[in-house]
Every structure is written in structure tokens, then in C-alpha cells.
Amino acid sequence: ETGVTQTPRHLVMGMTNKKSLKCEQHLGHNAMYWYKQSAKKPLELMFVYSLEERVENNSVPSRFSPECPNSSHLFLHLHTLQPEDSALYLCASSLTPGTTYNEQFFGPGTRLTVL
Amino acid sequence: KQEVTQIPAALSVPEGENLVLNCSFTDSAIYNLQWFRQDPGKGLTSLLLIQSSQREQTSGRLNASLDKSSGRSTLYIAASQPGDSATYLCAVSGNQFYFGTGTSLTVIP
């Protein structure tokens, strides 16, 4: 148990569906992250929020829309996805971005399958 | 752009062996380096974090070293056990986090 929870753990959706992934951290951290993990590829950073402000968006397609209503919650809204978006989506949090002791803690992930 | 490489991609050892996993990175301007463990279909578990000013960190049977000038880190696992079987990932922190593709470790009983 890392203090970062994600729901749902598994999600199957059609290309025309709209769904949302939820992440919650109970660690009092200031930054939250969304990553995509595909087979045989390094983790890809999608979005970074620091103190609820989005500070990083690595050219992610607009069919992925993040939302950070407060420092403990992070959402990833999904719409009109493609089969190649099927992957493990991981949420992480950390206390102090941009410092030498900034340690990331990850949730268990949501396994997304797009049909 | 920072590139992180992990060698070997896969490793299989008998129980009880000591082993070394390697991580290299191209840009030495990092804040820290973090080693993670990932079990199949699961999230990442943080094992060790080495700050840029540190040379090594230890936790139990794990020892991680960092040579920032040469862009290298090693994770040493002593007296390996079947429960150590997992994928091990390293990540460097600069203006963002960069991950390697991992080393898949199998410890054979």
C-alpha cells in the first residue's frame, strides 16, 4: 500500500464511450502525475500537476483530458479513444517537485482496453 | 532529451546469487535517481532514491550506487530470493521524470 489509490482497476470501453479514471493520494503531496505504460516501452509521462496547476503536458492527444480539483485528487477523462490507447495508466504523486529529494509514489494502475 | 537505458533487458539467476542491474542516462543534470520494482500488471514500488549529491543508498539486501558524472547507476541485490522476481525500473529526475524500459528478473528456486 503506497498511499496512492486508483479506480477502476480494469476498464473496457468502446471507441465512442466516455469514461474517467480516478486517482487519490493520502500522502499530503503537492504534485500528481499521469503516466501511460505500454508493452515494451518506457513509461510515458502524460500530465503533471503541481499545487493543482498543470505544469507539463507532453503533447498528449486531446482525447485525454486531465482534471485536478484539489491536491489529493486527479482525474483522467477519456473520450473517443483508439485501440492503440489500450495500456496500463499509472498515477503517481510526490511532495516537492524540482528538488533532490522528490520521490514518486505510484498507484496500482488502471488496465484500459479499448475495443 | 534525456535517455535512460537499462541492461540487461532480462536476467535469470539461481536463488542465492548476488546480482547487479545497470542503468545509464545521457544527461548528468539530474536531481536524483530512483529505483522501482514492478510486479506483473501492478504499479511501481519505490525501492531506493539517491539524491544527486549522494553516491549510494542501502535498504536491506539492496544497494544502489550513483556516478552522476559518468551517467551510471547500479542496483546490487544480495542473496537473491524467488520473491525478488519482478521488473526493476530506474528513473532520473530532471525537469521531469525519465524512465528506462526495465530489467525483468527471474530468480529460480
Coordinates of N, CA and C in Angstrom, one line a residue:
Chain A
E1 N 0.8 -1.2 0.0 CA 0.0 0.0 0.0 C 0.9 1.3 0.0
T2 N 0.8 2.0 -1.1 CA 1.7 3.2 -1.2 C 1.1 4.5 -0.8
G3 N -0.2 4.5 -0.5 CA -0.9 5.7 -0.2 C -1.5 6.4 -1.4
V4 N -1.4 5.7 -2.6 CA -2.0 6.3 -3.8 C -3.0 5.2 -4.3
T5 N -4.2 5.6 -4.5 CA -5.2 4.6 -5.0 C -5.8 5.0 -6.3
Q6 N -6.1 4.0 -7.1 CA -6.7 4.3 -8.4 C -7.9 3.5 -8.6
T7 N -8.9 4.1 -9.3 CA -10.1 3.3 -9.6 C -10.6 3.8 -11.0
P8 N -11.2 2.9 -11.8 CA -11.2 1.4 -11.6 C -9.9 0.8 -11.8
R9 N -9.8 -0.5 -11.4 CA -8.5 -1.2 -11.7 C -8.5 -1.8 -13.1
H10 N -9.6 -2.1 -13.6 CA -9.7 -2.5 -15.0 C -10.9 -1.8 -15.7
L11 N -10.7 -1.5 -17.0 CA -11.8 -0.8 -17.7 C -11.7 -1.2 -19.2
V12 N -12.9 -1.7 -19.7 CA -13.0 -2.0 -21.1 C -14.0 -1.0 -21.7
M13 N -13.7 -0.3 -22.7 CA -14.6 0.6 -23.3 C -14.5 0.6 -24.9
G14 N -15.6 1.0 -25.5 CA -15.6 1.1 -26.9 C -15.1 2.5 -27.3
M15 N -14.8 2.6 -28.6 CA -14.2 3.8 -29.1 C -15.1 5.0 -29.0
T16 N -16.4 4.8 -28.8 CA -17.3 6.0 -28.7 C -17.7 6.3 -27.3
N17 N -17.2 5.5 -26.3 CA -17.6 5.8 -24.9 C -16.8 7.0 -24.3
K18 N -17.4 7.4 -23.2 CA -16.7 8.4 -22.4 C -16.6 7.8 -21.0
K19 N -15.4 7.8 -20.5 CA -15.1 7.3 -19.1 C -14.1 8.2 -18.4
S20 N -14.0 8.0 -17.1 CA -13.0 8.7 -16.3 C -12.2 7.8 -15.4
L21 N -10.9 8.0 -15.3 CA -10.0 7.4 -14.3 C -9.9 8.3 -13.2
K22 N -9.8 7.7 -12.0 CA -9.7 8.5 -10.7 C -8.4 8.1 -10.0
C23 N -7.8 9.0 -9.4 CA -6.6 8.8 -8.6 C -6.7 9.7 -7.3
E24 N -6.4 9.1 -6.2 CA -6.4 9.8 -4.9 C -5.1 9.5 -4.1
Q25 N -4.5 10.5 -3.6 CA -3.3 10.3 -2.8 C -3.6 10.7 -1.3
H26 N -3.1 9.9 -0.4 CA -3.3 10.2 1.0 C -2.0 10.5 1.7
L27 N -1.1 11.1 1.0 CA 0.3 11.4 1.5 C 0.6 12.8 1.8
G28 N -0.4 13.7 1.5 CA -0.1 15.1 1.7 C 0.8 15.7 0.7
H29 N 0.9 15.1 -0.5 CA 1.8 15.5 -1.6 C 1.3 16.7 -2.3
N30 N 2.2 17.4 -3.0 CA 1.8 18.6 -3.8 C 1.7 18.4 -5.3
A31 N 2.3 17.3 -5.8 CA 2.3 17.1 -7.2 C 1.7 15.8 -7.5
M32 N 1.0 15.7 -8.6 CA 0.4 14.4 -9.1 C 0.7 14.3 -10.6
Y33 N 0.8 13.0 -11.0 CA 1.2 12.7 -12.4 C 0.4 11.6 -13.0
W34 N 0.2 11.7 -14.3 CA -0.4 10.6 -15.1 C 0.7 10.0 -16.0
Y35 N 0.8 8.7 -16.0 CA 1.7 8.0 -16.9 C 1.0 7.0 -17.7
K36 N 1.5 6.7 -18.9 CA 1.0 5.6 -19.7 C 2.1 4.6 -19.9
Q37 N 1.7 3.3 -19.6 CA 2.7 2.2 -19.8 C 2.2 1.2 -20.8
S38 N 2.9 1.2 -21.9 CA 2.6 0.2 -23.0 C 3.7 -0.9 -23.0
A39 N 3.3 -2.0 -23.5 CA 4.3 -3.1 -23.6 C 5.5 -2.7 -24.3
K40 N 6.7 -3.1 -23.8 CA 8.0 -2.9 -24.4 C 8.4 -1.5 -24.5
K41 N 7.7 -0.5 -23.9 CA 8.0 0.9 -24.0 C 8.3 1.4 -22.6
P42 N 9.2 2.5 -22.5 CA 9.3 3.1 -21.2 C 8.0 3.8 -20.8
L43 N 7.9 4.1 -19.5 CA 6.7 4.8 -19.1 C 6.7 6.2 -19.8
E44 N 5.6 6.6 -20.2 CA 5.4 7.9 -20.9 C 4.7 8.9 -19.9
L45 N 5.3 10.0 -19.6 CA 4.7 11.0 -18.8 C 3.7 11.7 -19.6
M46 N 2.4 11.8 -19.1 CA 1.3 12.4 -19.8 C 1.1 13.8 -19.3
F47 N 0.8 13.9 -18.0 CA 0.5 15.2 -17.4 C 1.1 15.3 -16.0
V48 N 1.4 16.5 -15.6 CA 1.9 16.8 -14.3 C 1.1 18.0 -13.7
Y49 N 0.7 17.8 -12.5 CA 0.0 18.9 -11.8 C 0.9 19.2 -10.5
S50 N 1.2 20.5 -10.3 CA 1.8 20.9 -9.1 C 1.0 22.0 -8.4
L51 N 0.6 21.7 -7.2 CA -0.3 22.6 -6.5 C -1.5 22.9 -7.3
E52 N -2.1 21.9 -7.9 CA -3.3 21.9 -8.7 C -3.2 22.7 -10.0
E53 N -2.0 23.1 -10.4 CA -1.8 23.8 -11.6 C -1.1 22.8 -12.6
R54 N -1.5 22.8 -13.8 CA -0.9 21.9 -14.8 C 0.4 22.5 -15.3
V55 N 1.5 21.8 -15.1 CA 2.8 22.3 -15.4 C 3.5 21.5 -16.6
E56 N 2.9 20.4 -17.0 CA 3.5 19.6 -18.0 C 2.4 18.9 -18.8
N57 N 2.5 19.0 -20.1 CA 1.6 18.3 -21.0 C 2.4 17.8 -22.2
N58 N 2.8 16.6 -22.1 CA 3.7 16.1 -23.1 C 3.1 15.7 -24.5
S59 N 2.4 16.7 -25.1 CA 1.9 16.5 -26.4 C 0.9 15.3 -26.4
V60 N 0.1 15.3 -25.4 CA -0.9 14.2 -25.4 C -2.1 14.5 -26.2
P61 N -2.7 13.6 -26.9 CA -3.9 13.9 -27.7 C -5.0 14.4 -26.9
S62 N -5.8 15.2 -27.5 CA -6.9 15.9 -26.8 C -8.0 14.9 -26.3
R63 N -8.0 13.7 -26.8 CA -9.0 12.7 -26.3 C -8.7 12.3 -24.9
F64 N -7.6 12.7 -24.3 CA -7.3 12.6 -22.9 C -7.3 14.0 -22.3
S65 N -8.2 14.1 -21.2 CA -8.4 15.4 -20.6 C -8.2 15.2 -19.1
P66 N -7.1 15.8 -18.5 CA -6.9 15.7 -17.1 C -7.7 16.8 -16.3
E67 N -7.9 16.4 -15.0 CA -8.6 17.4 -14.1 C -8.0 17.2 -12.7
C68 N -7.6 18.3 -12.1 CA -7.1 18.2 -10.7 C -7.8 19.2 -9.8
P69 N -9.0 18.7 -9.2 CA -9.8 19.7 -8.4 C -9.1 20.1 -7.1
N70 N -8.2 19.3 -6.6 CA -7.5 19.6 -5.4 C -6.2 18.8 -5.3
S71 N -5.4 19.0 -4.4 CA -4.1 18.4 -4.4 C -4.1 16.9 -4.1
S72 N -5.3 16.4 -3.7 CA -5.4 15.0 -3.3 C -6.0 14.1 -4.4
H73 N -6.7 14.8 -5.4 CA -7.4 14.1 -6.4 C -7.0 14.5 -7.8
L74 N -7.0 13.4 -8.7 CA -6.6 13.6 -10.1 C -7.5 12.7 -10.9
F75 N -8.0 13.3 -12.0 CA -8.8 12.5 -12.9 C -8.2 12.5 -14.3
L76 N -8.6 11.5 -15.1 CA -8.2 11.5 -16.5 C -9.5 11.1 -17.2
H77 N -10.0 12.1 -17.9 CA -11.3 11.9 -18.7 C -10.9 11.4 -20.1
L78 N -11.6 10.4 -20.5 CA -11.3 9.7 -21.8 C -12.5 9.8 -22.7
H79 N -12.3 10.1 -24.0 CA -13.4 10.1 -24.9 C -12.9 9.8 -26.3
T80 N -13.6 9.1 -27.1 CA -13.3 8.7 -28.4 C -11.9 8.1 -28.5
L81 N -11.6 7.2 -27.7 CA -10.2 6.6 -27.7 C -10.0 5.6 -28.9
Q82 N -8.8 5.3 -29.1 CA -8.4 4.4 -30.2 C -7.9 3.1 -29.6
P83 N -7.9 2.0 -30.3 CA -7.4 0.8 -29.8 C -5.9 0.9 -29.3
E84 N -5.1 1.7 -29.9 CA -3.7 1.9 -29.5 C -3.6 2.6 -28.2
D85 N -4.7 3.1 -27.7 CA -4.6 3.7 -26.3 C -4.7 2.7 -25.2
S86 N -5.0 1.4 -25.6 CA -5.0 0.4 -24.6 C -3.6 0.3 -23.9
A87 N -3.6 0.3 -22.6 CA -2.4 0.3 -21.8 C -2.7 0.3 -20.3
L88 N -1.6 0.3 -19.6 CA -1.8 0.5 -18.1 C -1.5 2.0 -17.8
Y89 N -2.5 2.6 -17.2 CA -2.4 4.0 -16.8 C -2.1 4.1 -15.3
L90 N -1.0 4.8 -15.1 CA -0.5 4.9 -13.7 C -0.5 6.3 -13.2
C91 N -0.9 6.4 -12.0 CA -0.9 7.7 -11.3 C 0.2 7.7 -10.3
A92 N 0.8 8.8 -10.1 CA 1.9 9.0 -9.1 C 1.7 10.3 -8.4
S93 N 2.3 10.4 -7.2 CA 2.4 11.7 -6.5 C 3.8 11.9 -5.9
S94 N 4.1 13.1 -5.6 CA 5.4 13.4 -4.9 C 5.2 14.7 -4.2
L95 N 6.1 14.9 -3.2 CA 6.0 16.0 -2.3 C 6.5 17.3 -2.8
T96 N 7.7 17.3 -3.4 CA 8.4 18.6 -3.7 C 9.1 18.5 -5.1
P97 N 8.4 18.7 -6.1 CA 9.0 18.7 -7.5 C 10.1 19.6 -7.6
G98 N 11.1 19.2 -8.4 CA 12.3 20.0 -8.7 C 13.3 20.1 -7.6
T99 N 13.3 19.1 -6.7 CA 14.3 19.0 -5.6 C 15.0 17.7 -5.6
T100 N 16.0 17.6 -4.9 CA 16.8 16.3 -5.0 C 16.1 15.2 -4.2
Y101 N 15.2 15.6 -3.3 CA 14.6 14.5 -2.5 C 13.1 14.3 -3.0
N102 N 12.8 14.7 -4.2 CA 11.5 14.5 -4.7 C 11.3 13.0 -5.1
E103 N 10.6 12.3 -4.3 CA 10.4 10.8 -4.5 C 9.0 10.6 -5.0
Q104 N 8.8 9.8 -6.0 CA 7.5 9.5 -6.5 C 6.9 8.2 -5.9
F105 N 5.6 8.2 -5.7 CA 4.9 7.0 -5.2 C 3.8 6.8 -6.2
F106 N 3.6 5.5 -6.6 CA 2.7 5.1 -7.6 C 1.5 4.4 -7.1
G107 N 0.4 4.6 -7.8 CA -0.8 3.8 -7.5 C -0.7 2.4 -8.3
P108 N -1.7 1.5 -8.1 CA -1.7 0.2 -8.7 C -2.0 0.2 -10.2
G109 N -2.5 1.3 -10.7 CA -2.8 1.4 -12.2 C -4.2 1.0 -12.5
T110 N -4.6 1.5 -13.7 CA -5.8 1.1 -14.3 C -5.5 0.4 -15.7
R111 N -5.9 -0.8 -15.8 CA -5.7 -1.5 -17.1 C -6.8 -1.2 -18.0
L112 N -6.5 -0.4 -19.1 CA -7.5 0.0 -20.0 C -7.5 -0.8 -21.3
T113 N -8.6 -1.3 -21.7 CA -8.7 -1.9 -23.0 C -9.7 -1.2 -23.9
V114 N -9.3 -0.8 -25.1 CA -10.2 -0.1 -26.0 C -10.6 -1.0 -27.1
L115 N -11.8 -1.3 -27.3 CA -12.3 -2.2 -28.3 C -12.6 -1.5 -29.6
Chain B
K1 N 17.4 15.6 -25.2 CA 16.4 14.9 -24.4 C 17.1 13.8 -23.6
Q2 N 16.7 13.7 -22.3 CA 17.3 12.6 -21.5 C 16.9 11.2 -22.0
E3 N 17.9 10.3 -22.1 CA 17.6 8.9 -22.5 C 18.1 8.0 -21.4
V4 N 17.3 7.1 -21.0 CA 17.7 6.1 -19.9 C 17.7 4.7 -20.5
T5 N 18.8 4.0 -20.2 CA 18.9 2.7 -20.8 C 19.2 1.7 -19.6
Q6 N 18.5 0.5 -19.7 CA 18.8 -0.5 -18.7 C 19.3 -1.8 -19.3
I7 N 20.3 -2.3 -18.8 CA 20.9 -3.5 -19.3 C 21.2 -4.4 -18.1
P8 N 20.9 -5.8 -18.2 CA 20.3 -6.4 -19.4 C 18.8 -6.2 -19.4
A9 N 18.1 -6.5 -20.5 CA 16.6 -6.4 -20.5 C 16.0 -7.5 -19.7
A10 N 16.7 -8.7 -19.6 CA 16.1 -9.8 -18.9 C 17.3 -10.5 -18.2
L11 N 17.0 -11.1 -17.1 CA 18.1 -11.8 -16.3 C 17.5 -12.9 -15.6
S12 N 18.1 -14.1 -15.6 CA 17.6 -15.3 -14.9 C 18.8 -15.8 -14.1
V13 N 18.6 -16.0 -12.8 CA 19.6 -16.4 -11.9 C 19.1 -17.5 -10.9
P14 N 20.0 -18.4 -10.4 CA 19.5 -19.3 -9.4 C 19.4 -18.6 -8.0
E15 N 18.6 -19.1 -7.2 CA 18.4 -18.5 -5.8 C 19.7 -18.4 -5.1
G16 N 19.9 -17.3 -4.4 CA 21.1 -17.2 -3.6 C 22.2 -16.4 -4.2
E17 N 22.1 -16.2 -5.5 CA 23.2 -15.4 -6.2 C 23.1 -13.9 -5.9
N18 N 24.2 -13.3 -5.9 CA 24.3 -11.8 -5.9 C 24.2 -11.3 -7.3
L19 N 23.5 -10.2 -7.6 CA 23.4 -9.7 -8.9 C 23.4 -8.2 -9.0
V20 N 23.7 -7.7 -10.2 CA 23.8 -6.3 -10.4 C 23.0 -5.9 -11.6
L21 N 22.1 -4.9 -11.5 CA 21.4 -4.4 -12.6 C 21.9 -3.0 -12.9
N22 N 22.0 -2.7 -14.2 CA 22.6 -1.4 -14.6 C 21.6 -0.4 -15.2
C23 N 21.9 0.8 -15.0 CA 21.1 1.9 -15.5 C 22.0 3.0 -16.0
S24 N 21.8 3.5 -17.2 CA 22.7 4.6 -17.7 C 21.8 5.7 -18.2
F25 N 22.3 6.9 -18.1 CA 21.5 8.1 -18.6 C 22.4 9.1 -19.3
T26 N 21.9 9.8 -20.2 CA 22.7 10.7 -21.1 C 23.0 12.1 -20.6
D27 N 22.1 12.6 -19.7 CA 22.2 14.0 -19.2 C 22.5 13.9 -17.7
S28 N 23.6 14.4 -17.3 CA 24.0 14.3 -15.9 C 23.4 15.4 -15.0
A29 N 22.6 16.3 -15.6 CA 21.9 17.3 -14.8 C 20.6 16.8 -14.3
I30 N 20.8 16.0 -13.2 CA 19.6 15.4 -12.6 C 19.5 15.8 -11.1
Y31 N 18.3 15.7 -10.6 CA 18.1 16.0 -9.2 C 18.3 14.7 -8.4
N32 N 17.8 13.6 -8.9 CA 18.0 12.3 -8.2 C 17.7 11.1 -9.1
L33 N 18.0 9.9 -8.7 CA 17.7 8.7 -9.4 C 16.9 7.8 -8.5
Q34 N 15.9 7.2 -9.0 CA 15.0 6.3 -8.2 C 15.0 5.0 -8.8
W35 N 15.1 3.9 -8.0 CA 14.9 2.5 -8.4 C 13.5 2.1 -8.0
F36 N 12.8 1.4 -8.9 CA 11.5 0.8 -8.6 C 11.4 -0.7 -8.9
R37 N 10.5 -1.3 -8.3 CA 10.1 -2.7 -8.6 C 8.7 -2.7 -9.1
Q38 N 8.4 -3.5 -10.2 CA 7.1 -3.6 -10.7 C 6.8 -5.1 -10.9
D39 N 5.7 -5.6 -10.2 CA 5.2 -6.9 -10.4 C 4.2 -6.9 -11.6
P40 N 4.0 -8.1 -12.2 CA 3.2 -8.1 -13.4 C 1.8 -7.5 -13.2
G41 N 1.4 -6.5 -14.1 CA 0.1 -5.9 -14.0 C -0.1 -5.0 -12.8
K42 N 1.0 -4.7 -12.1 CA 0.8 -3.8 -10.9 C 1.5 -2.5 -11.1
G43 N 1.3 -1.6 -10.1 CA 2.0 -0.4 -10.1 C 3.5 -0.5 -9.7
L44 N 4.2 0.6 -9.6 CA 5.6 0.6 -9.2 C 5.8 0.8 -7.7
T45 N 6.7 0.1 -7.2 CA 7.0 0.2 -5.7 C 8.4 0.8 -5.6
S46 N 8.5 2.0 -4.9 CA 9.8 2.6 -4.8 C 10.7 1.8 -3.9
L47 N 11.9 1.6 -4.4 CA 12.9 0.8 -3.6 C 13.9 1.7 -3.0
L48 N 14.6 2.6 -3.7 CA 15.6 3.4 -3.3 C 15.6 4.7 -4.0
L49 N 15.9 5.8 -3.4 CA 16.1 7.1 -4.0 C 17.5 7.6 -3.7
I50 N 18.3 8.0 -4.7 CA 19.6 8.5 -4.5 C 19.6 10.0 -4.9
Q51 N 19.9 10.9 -4.0 CA 19.9 12.3 -4.4 C 21.2 12.5 -5.2
S52 N 21.2 13.6 -6.0 CA 22.3 13.8 -6.9 C 23.7 14.0 -6.2
S53 N 23.6 14.4 -4.9 CA 24.9 14.7 -4.2 C 25.4 13.4 -3.5
Q54 N 24.5 12.3 -3.5 CA 24.9 11.1 -2.9 C 25.5 10.1 -3.8
R55 N 26.3 9.1 -3.2 CA 27.0 8.1 -4.0 C 26.2 6.8 -4.0
E56 N 25.6 6.5 -2.8 CA 24.9 5.3 -2.7 C 23.8 5.3 -1.6
Q57 N 22.9 4.3 -1.7 CA 21.9 4.2 -0.7 C 21.7 2.7 -0.5
T58 N 21.3 2.3 0.7 CA 21.2 0.9 1.1 C 19.8 0.7 1.8
S59 N 19.2 -0.4 1.4 CA 18.0 -0.8 2.1 C 17.9 -2.4 2.1
G60 N 18.2 -2.9 3.3 CA 18.2 -4.4 3.4 C 19.2 -5.0 2.5
R61 N 18.8 -5.9 1.6 CA 19.7 -6.6 0.7 C 19.9 -5.8 -0.6
L62 N 19.4 -4.6 -0.6 CA 19.6 -3.8 -1.8 C 20.6 -2.7 -1.6
N63 N 21.4 -2.4 -2.6 CA 22.4 -1.3 -2.5 C 22.4 -0.7 -3.9
A64 N 22.1 0.6 -3.9 CA 22.2 1.3 -5.2 C 23.3 2.4 -5.2
S65 N 24.0 2.5 -6.3 CA 25.1 3.5 -6.4 C 24.8 4.4 -7.5
L66 N 25.4 5.6 -7.4 CA 25.2 6.6 -8.5 C 26.5 7.3 -8.8
D67 N 26.9 7.3 -10.1 CA 28.0 8.0 -10.6 C 27.5 9.0 -11.6
K68 N 27.2 10.2 -11.1 CA 26.5 11.2 -12.0 C 27.3 11.6 -13.1
S69 N 28.6 11.8 -12.9 CA 29.5 12.3 -14.0 C 29.6 11.3 -15.2
S70 N 29.5 10.0 -14.9 CA 29.5 9.1 -16.0 C 28.2 8.6 -16.4
G71 N 27.1 9.1 -15.7 CA 25.8 8.8 -16.1 C 25.4 7.3 -15.9
R72 N 25.8 6.8 -14.7 CA 25.5 5.4 -14.4 C 25.0 5.2 -13.0
S73 N 24.2 4.2 -12.9 CA 23.7 3.7 -11.6 C 23.6 2.2 -11.6
T74 N 23.9 1.6 -10.5 CA 23.8 0.1 -10.4 C 22.9 -0.2 -9.2
L75 N 22.1 -1.3 -9.3 CA 21.4 -1.8 -8.2 C 21.9 -3.2 -7.9
Y76 N 22.4 -3.3 -6.7 CA 23.0 -4.6 -6.3 C 22.0 -5.3 -5.4
I77 N 21.7 -6.6 -5.7 CA 20.8 -7.4 -4.9 C 21.6 -8.5 -4.3
A78 N 21.7 -8.6 -3.0 CA 22.4 -9.7 -2.4 C 21.6 -10.9 -2.1
A79 N 22.1 -12.0 -2.2 CA 21.4 -13.3 -1.8 C 20.0 -13.3 -2.4
S80 N 19.9 -13.3 -3.7 CA 18.6 -13.2 -4.3 C 17.6 -14.4 -3.9
Q81 N 16.3 -14.0 -3.9 CA 15.3 -14.9 -3.5 C 14.2 -15.0 -4.6
P82 N 13.4 -16.1 -4.7 CA 12.4 -16.1 -5.7 C 11.4 -14.9 -5.6
G83 N 11.2 -14.4 -4.4 CA 10.3 -13.3 -4.3 C 10.9 -12.0 -4.8
D84 N 12.1 -12.0 -5.2 CA 12.7 -10.8 -5.9 C 12.4 -10.8 -7.4
S85 N 11.7 -11.8 -7.9 CA 11.4 -11.9 -9.3 C 10.4 -10.8 -9.6
A86 N 10.7 -9.9 -10.5 CA 9.9 -8.7 -10.9 C 10.7 -8.0 -12.0
T87 N 10.1 -6.9 -12.4 CA 10.8 -6.0 -13.3 C 11.3 -4.8 -12.5
Y88 N 12.5 -4.4 -12.7 CA 13.2 -3.4 -12.0 C 13.4 -2.2 -12.9
L89 N 12.9 -1.0 -12.5 CA 13.0 0.2 -13.4 C 13.8 1.2 -12.6
C90 N 14.6 2.0 -13.4 CA 15.2 3.2 -12.9 C 14.6 4.4 -13.5
A91 N 14.6 5.5 -12.8 CA 14.1 6.8 -13.3 C 15.0 7.9 -12.8
V92 N 15.3 8.8 -13.7 CA 16.0 10.0 -13.3 C 15.1 11.2 -13.3
S93 N 15.4 12.1 -12.4 CA 14.5 13.3 -12.2 C 15.3 14.5 -12.6
G94 N 14.9 15.2 -13.7 CA 15.4 16.5 -14.0 C 14.3 17.5 -14.0
N95 N 14.0 18.1 -15.2 CA 12.8 18.9 -15.2 C 11.6 18.1 -15.3
Q96 N 11.7 16.8 -15.6 CA 10.7 15.9 -15.5 C 11.3 14.5 -15.2
F97 N 10.5 13.5 -15.1 CA 11.0 12.1 -14.8 C 11.1 11.4 -16.1
Y98 N 12.3 10.6 -16.3 CA 12.5 9.8 -17.4 C 12.8 8.4 -16.9
F99 N 12.2 7.4 -17.5 CA 12.3 6.0 -17.1 C 13.0 5.2 -18.2
G100 N 13.7 4.1 -17.7 CA 14.2 3.1 -18.6 C 13.1 2.1 -18.9
T101 N 13.4 1.1 -19.7 CA 12.5 0.1 -20.1 C 12.5 -1.1 -19.1
G102 N 13.4 -1.1 -18.2 CA 13.4 -2.1 -17.1 C 14.2 -3.3 -17.4
T103 N 14.6 -4.0 -16.3 CA 15.2 -5.3 -16.4 C 14.2 -6.3 -15.7
S104 N 13.9 -7.3 -16.5 CA 13.0 -8.4 -16.0 C 13.8 -9.5 -15.3
L105 N 13.7 -9.6 -14.0 CA 14.5 -10.5 -13.2 C 13.7 -11.8 -12.8
T106 N 14.2 -12.9 -13.1 CA 13.6 -14.2 -12.6 C 14.7 -14.9 -11.7
V107 N 14.3 -15.2 -10.5 CA 15.1 -15.9 -9.6 C 14.6 -17.3 -9.4
I108 N 15.4 -18.3 -9.8 CA 14.9 -19.7 -9.9 C 15.2 -20.4 -8.6
P109 N 14.1 -21.0 -8.0 CA 14.3 -21.7 -6.7 C 15.3 -22.9 -6.8

